[in-house]
Amino acid sequence: MTARMLALLSALQTGRSFSSDELTRRLDVSARTLRRDVDRLRGYGYPVETQPGPGGYYRLTAGRTMPPLVLDDDEAVATLLALASLASVGAASGDGIDDAALRAYGKLDQFLPSHLRGRAVSLRSSLETSRQPAPRVTADQLGLLADAIAQSETISFAYENARGDRTIRHIEPYRQIQHLLRWYLLGFDLDRDDWRIFRVDRIRDERRTYTSYTPRPLPAESATAYLRQGLNKAKQTIILMIEAPIGTVLDTLKYLDAEFESVTPTRTRVTLALDTWQWLLQSLAFIDADFKLLEAPPTFRAAYRTFATRLQNA
């Protein structure tokens, strides 16, 4: 689809009717070119209604089926891979966001232009993804929260914490965050007069209130930064210099909350946030490279010395 046709589609998607003169001036084309572009849009599946003669117009009407997606080859592949990745993460309960992604993954080729359908079918038949267990969230949940955030609208819900205690919350929602296979909601808790982070899988009976609020400034660079501050509050910081390329280190420490810096092609600086000192040992063994502990709390250093002595004695 050309830039000119995209501009035509963008105009028609506003929902209003356009006369031929309006569109030809807007797009700087002839009436003949306009008619040809409208015919092409119809060929792609967009239901463009035309009223000829005096007072005539062009208008995009609601179709019975979704028109073909306008994707190039790379975008089609990326879309399928994204759906496949999302479909592999979830609780396998049959009604989570992963199940919705799997259904979309199985039927996407129906909505693609014909020249991309073969690629979609080939990719789907050639790809397998391993299951990654994660707490269940639903498309309805994420969609409701997204609508409330977009419209700056307060919401209420029952929230169950890690101990199983349930409370009713009234929240000004700010952002949804996907981090390490978990979905989170950042919002301002009106009853506690403070910012709070909520696990979306622990939210129950969420309701929109249709009451608007004025967004507050976030006390962090981003919602993700605020989340990580909270998650790392009880963690200890460790800094390592590892004598291995960053690719090797990334592959081994990918499931730890870490920041990586390539110092040289064969040396990597790693900053980690850990709950306990044991998390690091197995990962370092798999890297199979020399390393230096640049920074660590005294309790961690003592634990590592004790463990090293045990290994030597063994």
Tab-separated table of C-alpha atoms in Angstrom:
chain	number	residue	atom	x	y	z
A	1	MET	CA	0.000	0.000	0.000
A	2	THR	CA	1.452	3.363	-1.073
A	3	ALA	CA	1.839	6.417	1.141
A	4	ARG	CA	-0.935	8.088	-0.867
A	5	MET	CA	-3.346	5.241	-0.211
A	6	LEU	CA	-2.438	5.209	3.471
A	7	ALA	CA	-3.249	8.926	3.593
A	8	LEU	CA	-6.601	8.206	1.915
A	9	LEU	CA	-7.347	5.407	4.371
A	10	SER	CA	-6.383	7.622	7.302
A	11	ALA	CA	-8.824	10.288	6.140
A	12	LEU	CA	-11.682	7.818	5.637
A	13	GLN	CA	-11.071	6.203	9.044
A	14	THR	CA	-12.084	9.459	10.747
A	15	GLY	CA	-15.664	8.291	10.154
A	16	ARG	CA	-16.876	11.334	8.220
A	17	SER	CA	-17.959	11.580	4.573
A	18	PHE	CA	-15.742	13.303	1.986
A	19	SER	CA	-16.702	14.705	-1.385
A	20	SER	CA	-14.537	13.875	-4.368
A	21	ASP	CA	-13.271	17.465	-4.499
A	22	GLU	CA	-12.268	17.391	-0.839
A	23	LEU	CA	-10.226	14.219	-1.251
A	24	THR	CA	-8.545	15.210	-4.493
A	25	ARG	CA	-7.429	18.514	-2.919
A	26	ARG	CA	-6.349	16.821	0.281
A	27	LEU	CA	-4.305	14.161	-1.515
A	28	ASP	CA	-3.274	16.335	-4.473
A	29	VAL	CA	-4.444	13.774	-7.032
A	30	SER	CA	-6.852	13.687	-9.959
A	31	ALA	CA	-10.414	12.375	-9.669
A	32	ARG	CA	-9.395	9.398	-11.804
A	33	THR	CA	-6.507	8.522	-9.466
A	34	LEU	CA	-8.833	8.859	-6.473
A	35	ARG	CA	-11.326	6.415	-7.989
A	36	ARG	CA	-8.525	3.953	-8.734
A	37	ASP	CA	-7.187	4.172	-5.140
A	38	VAL	CA	-10.686	3.662	-3.732
A	39	ASP	CA	-11.057	0.534	-5.879
A	40	ARG	CA	-7.735	-0.749	-4.518
A	41	LEU	CA	-8.877	-0.184	-0.946
A	42	ARG	CA	-11.976	-2.210	-1.690
A	43	GLY	CA	-9.723	-4.906	-3.130
A	44	TYR	CA	-7.895	-5.027	0.202
A	45	GLY	CA	-11.241	-5.528	1.935
A	46	TYR	CA	-11.990	-2.007	3.198
A	47	PRO	CA	-15.734	-1.279	2.731
A	48	VAL	CA	-15.684	2.147	1.070
A	49	GLU	CA	-19.179	3.422	0.274
A	50	THR	CA	-19.630	5.785	-2.674
A	51	GLN	CA	-22.545	8.100	-3.447
A	52	PRO	CA	-22.230	9.464	-7.033
A	53	GLY	CA	-23.643	12.659	-8.471
A	54	PRO	CA	-24.301	16.064	-6.842
A	55	GLY	CA	-23.875	15.813	-3.083
A	56	GLY	CA	-21.944	12.594	-3.569
A	57	TYR	CA	-19.351	11.348	-1.116
A	58	TYR	CA	-16.838	8.668	-0.135
A	59	ARG	CA	-17.200	7.052	3.292
A	60	LEU	CA	-15.705	4.083	5.118
A	61	THR	CA	-18.515	1.941	6.492
A	62	ALA	CA	-18.493	-0.816	9.091
A	63	GLY	CA	-17.778	-4.098	7.362
A	64	ARG	CA	-18.944	-7.541	8.392
A	65	THR	CA	-15.417	-8.883	8.474
A	66	MET	CA	-12.096	-7.440	9.453
A	67	PRO	CA	-10.214	-6.218	6.356
A	68	PRO	CA	-6.775	-7.657	5.597
A	69	LEU	CA	-3.988	-6.303	7.753
A	70	VAL	CA	-1.544	-4.093	5.901
A	71	LEU	CA	1.723	-5.777	6.897
A	72	ASP	CA	4.933	-6.351	5.034
A	73	ASP	CA	6.753	-9.689	5.293
A	74	ASP	CA	8.888	-8.716	8.286
A	75	GLU	CA	5.892	-7.275	10.184
A	76	ALA	CA	3.856	-10.424	9.567
A	77	VAL	CA	6.665	-12.621	10.893
A	78	ALA	CA	7.146	-10.361	13.922
A	79	THR	CA	3.404	-10.429	14.685
A	80	LEU	CA	3.259	-14.220	14.566
A	81	LEU	CA	6.369	-14.570	16.719
A	82	ALA	CA	4.964	-12.120	19.283
A	83	LEU	CA	1.704	-14.089	19.485
A	84	ALA	CA	3.585	-17.378	19.754
A	85	SER	CA	5.738	-16.014	22.581
A	86	LEU	CA	2.722	-14.702	24.490
A	87	ALA	CA	0.833	-17.957	23.937
A	88	SER	CA	3.661	-19.897	25.595
A	89	VAL	CA	3.438	-17.934	28.871
A	90	GLY	CA	0.548	-18.633	31.224
A	91	ALA	CA	-1.264	-20.972	33.552
A	92	ALA	CA	-2.911	-23.134	30.845
A	93	SER	CA	-6.334	-22.446	32.384
A	94	GLY	CA	-8.065	-21.988	29.032
A	95	ASP	CA	-9.197	-18.398	29.453
A	96	GLY	CA	-6.023	-16.402	30.057
A	97	ILE	CA	-4.300	-13.907	27.780
A	98	ASP	CA	-2.082	-16.771	26.588
A	99	ASP	CA	-5.121	-18.677	25.327
A	100	ALA	CA	-6.370	-15.586	23.464
A	101	ALA	CA	-2.921	-15.193	21.876
A	102	LEU	CA	-2.973	-18.850	20.827
A	103	ARG	CA	-6.377	-18.447	19.157
A	104	ALA	CA	-5.194	-15.330	17.312
A	105	TYR	CA	-1.979	-17.107	16.301
A	106	GLY	CA	-4.016	-19.890	14.740
A	107	LYS	CA	-6.205	-17.667	12.596
A	108	LEU	CA	-4.086	-14.609	11.758
A	109	ASP	CA	-3.434	-15.732	8.199
A	110	GLN	CA	-7.161	-15.303	7.424
A	111	PHE	CA	-6.746	-11.545	7.737
A	112	LEU	CA	-3.481	-11.138	5.876
A	113	PRO	CA	-3.164	-10.176	2.197
A	114	SER	CA	-2.969	-13.277	0.015
A	115	HIS	CA	0.745	-12.890	-0.791
A	116	LEU	CA	1.608	-13.153	2.939
A	117	ARG	CA	-0.626	-16.083	3.844
A	118	GLY	CA	1.841	-18.685	2.607
A	119	ARG	CA	4.604	-17.220	4.782
A	120	ALA	CA	2.278	-17.205	7.803
A	121	VAL	CA	1.316	-20.845	7.296
A	122	SER	CA	4.966	-21.856	6.803
A	123	LEU	CA	6.075	-20.053	9.951
A	124	ARG	CA	3.299	-21.530	12.073
A	125	SER	CA	3.997	-25.083	10.892
A	126	SER	CA	7.744	-24.707	11.490
A	127	LEU	CA	7.633	-23.181	14.982
A	128	GLU	CA	7.355	-24.693	18.454
A	129	THR	CA	7.613	-22.836	21.775
A	130	SER	CA	8.250	-24.284	25.218
A	131	ARG	CA	5.678	-23.660	27.938
A	132	GLN	CA	6.662	-21.107	30.586
A	133	PRO	CA	4.368	-21.318	33.650
A	134	ALA	CA	3.159	-17.923	34.850
A	135	PRO	CA	0.199	-16.571	36.855
A	136	ARG	CA	-3.058	-16.265	34.921
A	137	VAL	CA	-4.261	-12.902	33.623
A	138	THR	CA	-7.076	-12.382	31.132
A	139	ALA	CA	-7.560	-10.147	28.127
A	140	ASP	CA	-10.638	-8.672	29.839
A	141	GLN	CA	-8.546	-7.672	32.861
A	142	LEU	CA	-5.795	-6.042	30.848
A	143	GLY	CA	-8.314	-4.377	28.545
A	144	LEU	CA	-10.374	-2.912	31.393
A	145	LEU	CA	-7.257	-1.556	33.112
A	146	ALA	CA	-6.002	-0.129	29.812
A	147	ASP	CA	-9.296	1.700	29.210
A	148	ALA	CA	-9.255	3.167	32.718
A	149	ILE	CA	-5.648	4.329	32.325
A	150	ALA	CA	-6.305	5.865	28.901
A	151	GLN	CA	-9.335	7.758	30.173
A	152	SER	CA	-7.828	8.739	33.579
A	153	GLU	CA	-10.621	6.951	35.414
A	154	THR	CA	-10.533	5.532	38.941
A	155	ILE	CA	-11.198	1.828	39.443
A	156	SER	CA	-12.051	-0.405	42.393
A	157	PHE	CA	-11.167	-4.051	42.963
A	158	ALA	CA	-10.581	-6.707	45.589
A	159	TYR	CA	-6.887	-7.461	46.047
A	160	GLU	CA	-5.421	-10.620	47.536
A	161	ASN	CA	-1.848	-10.294	48.793
A	162	ALA	CA	0.776	-13.045	49.002
A	163	ARG	CA	-0.571	-14.146	52.425
A	164	GLY	CA	-4.105	-14.523	51.092
A	165	ASP	CA	-5.486	-11.407	52.852
A	166	ARG	CA	-8.167	-9.638	50.801
A	167	THR	CA	-8.818	-5.894	50.807
A	168	ILE	CA	-10.916	-3.538	48.693
A	169	ARG	CA	-8.868	-0.928	46.829
A	170	HIS	CA	-9.790	2.343	45.113
A	171	ILE	CA	-7.077	3.253	42.640
A	172	GLU	CA	-6.064	5.878	40.127
A	173	PRO	CA	-4.412	3.532	37.589
A	174	TYR	CA	-1.252	4.789	35.903
A	175	ARG	CA	0.517	2.019	33.953
A	176	GLN	CA	0.510	-1.719	33.316
A	177	ILE	CA	3.942	-3.350	33.421
A	178	GLN	CA	5.111	-6.714	32.140
A	179	HIS	CA	8.242	-7.809	34.029
A	180	LEU	CA	9.821	-11.262	34.350
A	181	LEU	CA	6.667	-13.181	33.323
A	182	ARG	CA	4.430	-11.161	35.664
A	183	TRP	CA	1.860	-8.437	34.949
A	184	TYR	CA	1.698	-5.483	37.365
A	185	LEU	CA	-0.494	-2.419	37.803
A	186	LEU	CA	0.966	0.833	39.119
A	187	GLY	CA	-1.580	3.201	40.621
A	188	PHE	CA	-2.242	5.769	43.322
A	189	ASP	CA	-4.139	4.185	46.224
A	190	LEU	CA	-6.769	6.718	47.312
A	191	ASP	CA	-7.411	5.061	50.683
A	192	ARG	CA	-3.708	4.895	51.590
A	193	ASP	CA	-2.809	8.199	49.919
A	194	ASP	CA	0.273	6.683	48.289
A	195	TRP	CA	1.534	4.911	45.188
A	196	ARG	CA	1.154	1.139	45.110
A	197	ILE	CA	2.090	-1.783	42.858
A	198	PHE	CA	-0.404	-4.619	42.366
A	199	ARG	CA	0.016	-8.033	40.761
A	200	VAL	CA	-2.705	-8.215	38.113
A	201	ASP	CA	-3.228	-11.953	38.718
A	202	ARG	CA	-4.216	-11.129	42.324
A	203	ILE	CA	-6.832	-8.553	41.309
A	204	ARG	CA	-10.447	-9.709	41.565
A	205	ASP	CA	-13.830	-8.151	40.728
A	206	GLU	CA	-12.303	-5.103	39.037
A	207	ARG	CA	-14.796	-2.358	38.241
A	208	ARG	CA	-14.649	0.938	36.408
A	209	THR	CA	-16.156	3.844	38.353
A	210	TYR	CA	-16.543	6.298	35.448
A	211	THR	CA	-15.079	8.934	37.772
A	212	SER	CA	-12.187	10.832	36.225
A	213	TYR	CA	-9.042	12.010	37.976
A	214	THR	CA	-6.203	14.396	37.227
A	215	PRO	CA	-2.974	12.377	36.691
A	216	ARG	CA	-0.282	12.922	39.308
A	217	PRO	CA	3.468	13.140	38.612
A	218	LEU	CA	5.092	9.745	39.022
A	219	PRO	CA	7.829	9.627	41.718
A	220	ALA	CA	10.243	7.789	39.397
A	221	GLU	CA	11.677	7.985	35.874
A	222	SER	CA	9.154	5.416	34.655
A	223	ALA	CA	6.634	2.883	35.902
A	224	THR	CA	9.151	0.102	35.319
A	225	ALA	CA	11.782	1.949	37.376
A	226	TYR	CA	9.287	2.368	40.228
A	227	LEU	CA	8.422	-1.330	40.083
A	228	ARG	CA	12.054	-2.384	40.212
A	229	GLN	CA	12.700	-0.065	43.149
A	230	GLY	CA	9.960	-1.823	45.070
A	231	LEU	CA	10.969	-5.339	44.034
A	232	ASN	CA	14.593	-4.671	44.955
A	233	LYS	CA	13.874	-2.940	48.252
A	234	ALA	CA	14.682	-6.060	50.290
A	235	LYS	CA	17.433	-7.270	47.948
A	236	GLN	CA	21.189	-6.876	48.211
A	237	THR	CA	23.367	-5.429	45.446
A	238	ILE	CA	26.316	-7.392	44.099
A	239	ILE	CA	28.749	-6.167	41.429
A	240	LEU	CA	30.933	-8.630	39.531
A	241	MET	CA	33.582	-8.427	36.848
A	242	ILE	CA	33.409	-11.618	34.801
A	243	GLU	CA	36.109	-12.650	32.324
A	244	ALA	CA	33.678	-13.666	29.598
A	245	PRO	CA	31.931	-11.998	26.638
A	246	ILE	CA	28.649	-10.253	27.389
A	247	GLY	CA	26.716	-12.723	25.213
A	248	THR	CA	27.856	-15.650	27.342
A	249	VAL	CA	27.044	-13.832	30.575
A	250	LEU	CA	23.625	-12.689	29.346
A	251	ASP	CA	22.682	-16.201	28.317
A	252	THR	CA	23.574	-17.639	31.730
A	253	LEU	CA	22.161	-14.889	33.976
A	254	LYS	CA	19.036	-14.138	31.894
A	255	TYR	CA	16.610	-15.028	34.687
A	256	LEU	CA	18.260	-12.848	37.338
A	257	ASP	CA	17.461	-9.165	37.852
A	258	ALA	CA	20.730	-7.797	36.491
A	259	GLU	CA	22.325	-5.013	34.469
A	260	PHE	CA	25.155	-5.829	32.072
A	261	GLU	CA	28.009	-3.729	30.696
A	262	SER	CA	30.511	-4.915	28.107
A	263	VAL	CA	33.857	-3.579	29.377
A	264	THR	CA	35.934	-5.332	26.700
A	265	PRO	CA	35.056	-8.030	24.147
A	266	THR	CA	36.016	-10.649	26.777
A	267	ARG	CA	35.071	-8.907	30.028
A	268	THR	CA	31.610	-8.061	31.420
A	269	ARG	CA	30.556	-6.009	34.439
A	270	VAL	CA	27.353	-7.260	36.084
A	271	THR	CA	25.212	-5.570	38.745
A	272	LEU	CA	22.697	-7.874	40.411
A	273	ALA	CA	19.933	-7.537	42.994
A	274	LEU	CA	19.641	-10.771	44.996
A	275	ASP	CA	17.417	-12.032	47.814
A	276	THR	CA	20.013	-14.525	49.023
A	277	TRP	CA	23.649	-15.216	48.266
A	278	GLN	CA	22.913	-18.738	46.936
A	279	TRP	CA	21.227	-17.490	43.723
A	280	LEU	CA	24.554	-16.581	42.156
A	281	LEU	CA	26.565	-19.760	42.713
A	282	GLN	CA	25.062	-22.070	40.112
A	283	SER	CA	25.072	-19.365	37.439
A	284	LEU	CA	28.761	-18.628	37.967
A	285	ALA	CA	29.555	-22.345	37.753
A	286	PHE	CA	27.841	-22.549	34.345
A	287	ILE	CA	29.701	-19.519	32.977
A	288	ASP	CA	32.996	-21.351	33.652
A	289	ALA	CA	35.133	-18.194	33.719
A	290	ASP	CA	37.210	-16.243	36.208
A	291	PHE	CA	35.463	-13.409	38.015
A	292	LYS	CA	36.070	-10.811	40.699
A	293	LEU	CA	33.604	-9.719	43.358
A	294	LEU	CA	33.784	-5.915	43.258
A	295	GLU	CA	30.981	-5.130	45.672
A	296	ALA	CA	28.827	-7.221	48.023
A	297	PRO	CA	27.358	-6.910	51.540
A	298	PRO	CA	29.512	-8.365	54.350
A	299	THR	CA	27.025	-11.174	55.030
A	300	PHE	CA	27.261	-12.346	51.419
A	301	ARG	CA	31.066	-12.212	51.435
A	302	ALA	CA	31.186	-14.289	54.625
A	303	ALA	CA	28.765	-16.832	53.152
A	304	TYR	CA	30.826	-17.142	49.962
A	305	ARG	CA	34.055	-17.691	51.973
A	306	THR	CA	32.350	-20.397	54.033
A	307	PHE	CA	31.019	-22.121	50.938
A	308	ALA	CA	34.439	-21.934	49.218
A	309	THR	CA	36.026	-23.607	52.233
A	310	ARG	CA	33.399	-26.344	52.107
A	311	LEU	CA	34.155	-26.967	48.441
A	312	GLN	CA	37.890	-27.187	49.123
A	313	ASN	CA	37.353	-29.541	52.033
A	314	ALA	CA	35.124	-31.734	49.930
